[in-house]
Amino acid sequence: MLARVKPVSTRQPDDASTNGTPSGLRRRPTINDVARLADVSTATVSRVLSGVAKVSPEKHAQVLRAIEQLDYNPSDLTRAVFNGRSNAVGVLVADMRNPYYVDLVRGVESVITEGGGLVFLANGHRDRERQEAILRAMDAQRLRGLVITANRDIDEGAVRRLADRGAEIVFVTRPAGISHPRIHSVRVDDEAVGALAWQHLRDRGRRNVAVVTQPLDTPTQRARLRGIRDAARLDGVDLADDRVVELQSLDEPALGLEEVLKACGSTKRGAVDAVFAATGIGTLRAYQELMALGVRVPDDVAFVGFDDFLWAPYLASPLTVVTQPTLAMGTQAARLIIDEPGAAVEHVLAPGLTVRAST
């Protein structure tokens, strides 16, 4: 004889959550929960959330009451499904070891968070494959926009696809190099950077200048070198290739600087009496090498760096640096994303100069 089994009720006790999960283990309410409580379709809920389609006043009120009762807060990704874009902005930096990015990200964040958005930060490690993976991941998040600082090895096809799908893209520190109404740039006037360094050193009586750059396969580095050379040429000075040290590794001091100092010291043009480092990392590496060689700054060699690091004023010879308005560059990049100007925009900002004892 078979025993009769009483069905077990699936009804939750009164202290259970409205979502069918016991209190203490409450799950996040979903759009389906809102639709069920409001007695409407999920499509109606999505129309209310997106605000892009008309809903009858009665159903609109039902949905809002259900949202309030359930304390429903749609995820940014859910909003992205409804609107085509999320309210998040990505920042892809080339190398987090560079302190320059701190103020840049602060500038982006100040604008985006004020509008209720989020900022996702990713480090590309100057690696093409890693940067491609980051671009794919950010595309999957349906970002509202993306700020890119990478100068090298960026997949321009992937960037264009992001723009084609509705994201505003802003290159910072370099020209965009891609013609697209949603691809913009915010950068310092790189030729003016080089010219400013030369004019300051010339005014200090230093004309035999060596230049330390990162690899010259980037437009930023070429423009800064061109700027100092053109300015020197106006004063009758030729900064030839034998006075340029191109960093081969960003993890080591500017090892070629010793050879340049020795070689130029044996020529009729005279010994090098000043060094200009055209990047932040170049500033650090060149200064390391000068200290290792026992070069006295500024007695033997005057030194002009780039970017005003927190430690720059506290060295034995506080550094004179050409500066860029990093915080303003970040805020301008973020505003381009928020404003969606509808056509490519390029902002070029003037560099500044902070003079200290190294010159």
mmCIF file of N, CA and C in Angstrom, residues 151 172-175 186-197 218-228 276 278-279 306 322 324 329 346 348-351:
data_model
loop_
_atom_site.group_PDB
_atom_site.id
_atom_site.type_symbol
_atom_site.label_atom_id
_atom_site.label_comp_id
_atom_site.label_asym_id
_atom_site.label_seq_id
_atom_site.Cartn_x
_atom_site.Cartn_y
_atom_site.Cartn_z
ATOM 1 N N ASN A 151 50.356 55.406 -26.346
ATOM 2 C CA ASN A 151 50.932 56.006 -27.546
ATOM 3 C C ASN A 151 51.331 54.969 -28.571
ATOM 4 N N VAL A 172 44.446 60.941 -25.080
ATOM 5 C CA VAL A 172 45.101 61.971 -24.291
ATOM 6 C C VAL A 172 46.610 61.810 -24.462
ATOM 7 N N THR A 173 47.299 62.911 -24.648
ATOM 8 C CA THR A 173 48.752 63.038 -24.861
ATOM 9 C C THR A 173 49.169 62.835 -26.314
ATOM 10 N N ARG A 174 48.255 62.499 -27.214
ATOM 11 C CA ARG A 174 48.625 62.285 -28.607
ATOM 12 C C ARG A 174 47.476 62.686 -29.521
ATOM 13 N N PRO A 175 47.765 63.013 -30.777
ATOM 14 C CA PRO A 175 46.682 63.230 -31.737
ATOM 15 C C PRO A 175 45.893 61.932 -31.912
ATOM 16 N N VAL A 186 42.924 65.179 -26.582
ATOM 17 C CA VAL A 186 43.302 66.259 -25.676
ATOM 18 C C VAL A 186 44.788 66.071 -25.402
ATOM 19 N N ARG A 187 45.581 67.076 -25.711
ATOM 20 C CA ARG A 187 47.029 66.903 -25.551
ATOM 21 C C ARG A 187 47.699 68.242 -25.307
ATOM 22 N N VAL A 188 48.913 68.148 -24.826
ATOM 23 C CA VAL A 188 49.734 69.341 -24.687
ATOM 24 C C VAL A 188 50.377 69.634 -26.042
ATOM 25 N N ASP A 189 50.734 70.879 -26.292
ATOM 26 C CA ASP A 189 51.421 71.257 -27.523
ATOM 27 C C ASP A 189 52.855 70.734 -27.431
ATOM 28 N N ASP A 190 53.111 69.587 -28.058
ATOM 29 C CA ASP A 190 54.386 68.900 -27.870
ATOM 30 C C ASP A 190 55.571 69.664 -28.455
ATOM 31 N N GLU A 191 55.371 70.330 -29.577
ATOM 32 C CA GLU A 191 56.469 71.121 -30.126
ATOM 33 C C GLU A 191 56.795 72.293 -29.199
ATOM 34 N N ALA A 192 55.772 72.867 -28.576
ATOM 35 C CA ALA A 192 56.006 73.953 -27.629
ATOM 36 C C ALA A 192 56.750 73.464 -26.392
ATOM 37 N N VAL A 193 56.563 72.181 -26.024
ATOM 38 C CA VAL A 193 57.305 71.599 -24.898
ATOM 39 C C VAL A 193 58.811 71.701 -25.160
ATOM 40 N N GLY A 194 59.221 71.217 -26.345
ATOM 41 C CA GLY A 194 60.640 71.268 -26.692
ATOM 42 C C GLY A 194 61.163 72.690 -26.798
ATOM 43 N N ALA A 195 60.367 73.570 -27.417
ATOM 44 C CA ALA A 195 60.798 74.960 -27.582
ATOM 45 C C ALA A 195 60.962 75.656 -26.240
ATOM 46 N N LEU A 196 60.065 75.398 -25.312
ATOM 47 C CA LEU A 196 60.123 76.026 -23.994
ATOM 48 C C LEU A 196 61.384 75.589 -23.239
ATOM 49 N N ALA A 197 61.704 74.300 -23.343
ATOM 50 C CA ALA A 197 62.908 73.792 -22.684
ATOM 51 C C ALA A 197 64.153 74.487 -23.252
ATOM 52 N N THR A 218 56.842 57.199 -31.694
ATOM 53 C CA THR A 218 55.567 57.804 -31.304
ATOM 54 C C THR A 218 55.538 59.263 -31.743
ATOM 55 N N PRO A 219 54.383 59.770 -32.165
ATOM 56 C CA PRO A 219 54.291 61.164 -32.611
ATOM 57 C C PRO A 219 54.623 62.154 -31.504
ATOM 58 N N THR A 220 54.315 61.807 -30.254
ATOM 59 C CA THR A 220 54.595 62.707 -29.136
ATOM 60 C C THR A 220 56.087 62.964 -29.002
ATOM 61 N N GLN A 221 56.870 61.899 -29.018
ATOM 62 C CA GLN A 221 58.320 62.047 -28.855
ATOM 63 C C GLN A 221 58.955 62.763 -30.042
ATOM 64 N N ARG A 222 58.501 62.448 -31.229
ATOM 65 C CA ARG A 222 59.048 63.124 -32.411
ATOM 66 C C ARG A 222 58.746 64.615 -32.373
ATOM 67 N N ALA A 223 57.541 64.967 -31.937
ATOM 68 C CA ALA A 223 57.167 66.385 -31.904
ATOM 69 C C ALA A 223 57.980 67.151 -30.868
ATOM 70 N N ARG A 224 58.236 66.572 -29.712
ATOM 71 C CA ARG A 224 59.015 67.273 -28.680
ATOM 72 C C ARG A 224 60.457 67.455 -29.132
ATOM 73 N N LEU A 225 61.011 66.433 -29.788
ATOM 74 C CA LEU A 225 62.368 66.554 -30.310
ATOM 75 C C LEU A 225 62.416 67.600 -31.415
ATOM 76 N N ARG A 226 61.420 67.587 -32.283
ATOM 77 C CA ARG A 226 61.352 68.575 -33.355
ATOM 78 C C ARG A 226 61.242 69.984 -32.775
ATOM 79 N N GLY A 227 60.486 70.141 -31.692
ATOM 80 C CA GLY A 227 60.299 71.448 -31.078
ATOM 81 C C GLY A 227 61.591 72.037 -30.544
ATOM 82 N N ILE A 228 62.379 71.227 -29.848
ATOM 83 C CA ILE A 228 63.629 71.766 -29.300
ATOM 84 C C ILE A 228 64.652 71.994 -30.409
ATOM 85 N N PHE A 276 67.949 67.832 -21.505
ATOM 86 C CA PHE A 276 66.484 67.931 -21.472
ATOM 87 C C PHE A 276 65.914 66.538 -21.631
ATOM 88 N N ALA A 278 62.563 64.474 -22.261
ATOM 89 C CA ALA A 278 61.306 64.848 -22.908
ATOM 90 C C ALA A 278 60.081 64.100 -22.390
ATOM 91 N N THR A 279 60.254 63.199 -21.420
ATOM 92 C CA THR A 279 59.109 62.498 -20.821
ATOM 93 C C THR A 279 59.336 62.354 -19.323
ATOM 94 N N PHE A 306 60.525 66.705 -17.533
ATOM 95 C CA PHE A 306 59.150 66.865 -18.013
ATOM 96 C C PHE A 306 58.211 66.232 -17.004
ATOM 97 N N VAL A 322 59.323 71.154 -17.418
ATOM 98 C CA VAL A 322 58.235 71.597 -18.284
ATOM 99 C C VAL A 322 56.997 70.830 -17.831
ATOM 100 N N GLN A 324 52.679 69.950 -17.892
ATOM 101 C CA GLN A 324 51.452 69.912 -18.686
ATOM 102 C C GLN A 324 50.263 69.953 -17.730
ATOM 103 N N MET A 329 43.515 68.288 -18.505
ATOM 104 C CA MET A 329 43.407 67.362 -19.626
ATOM 105 C C MET A 329 42.406 66.255 -19.310
ATOM 106 N N GLU A 346 39.672 68.406 -31.190
ATOM 107 C CA GLU A 346 41.043 68.325 -30.704
ATOM 108 C C GLU A 346 41.334 69.535 -29.833
ATOM 109 N N VAL A 348 44.296 71.366 -27.779
ATOM 110 C CA VAL A 348 45.751 71.438 -27.625
ATOM 111 C C VAL A 348 46.047 72.490 -26.563
ATOM 112 N N LEU A 349 46.670 72.077 -25.460
ATOM 113 C CA LEU A 349 46.916 72.957 -24.325
ATOM 114 C C LEU A 349 48.384 73.370 -24.283
ATOM 115 N N ALA A 350 48.635 74.556 -23.787
ATOM 116 C CA ALA A 350 50.005 75.075 -23.714
ATOM 117 C C ALA A 350 50.725 74.489 -22.507
ATOM 118 N N PRO A 351 52.012 74.174 -22.662
ATOM 119 C CA PRO A 351 52.799 73.702 -21.518
ATOM 120 C C PRO A 351 53.183 74.868 -20.617
#
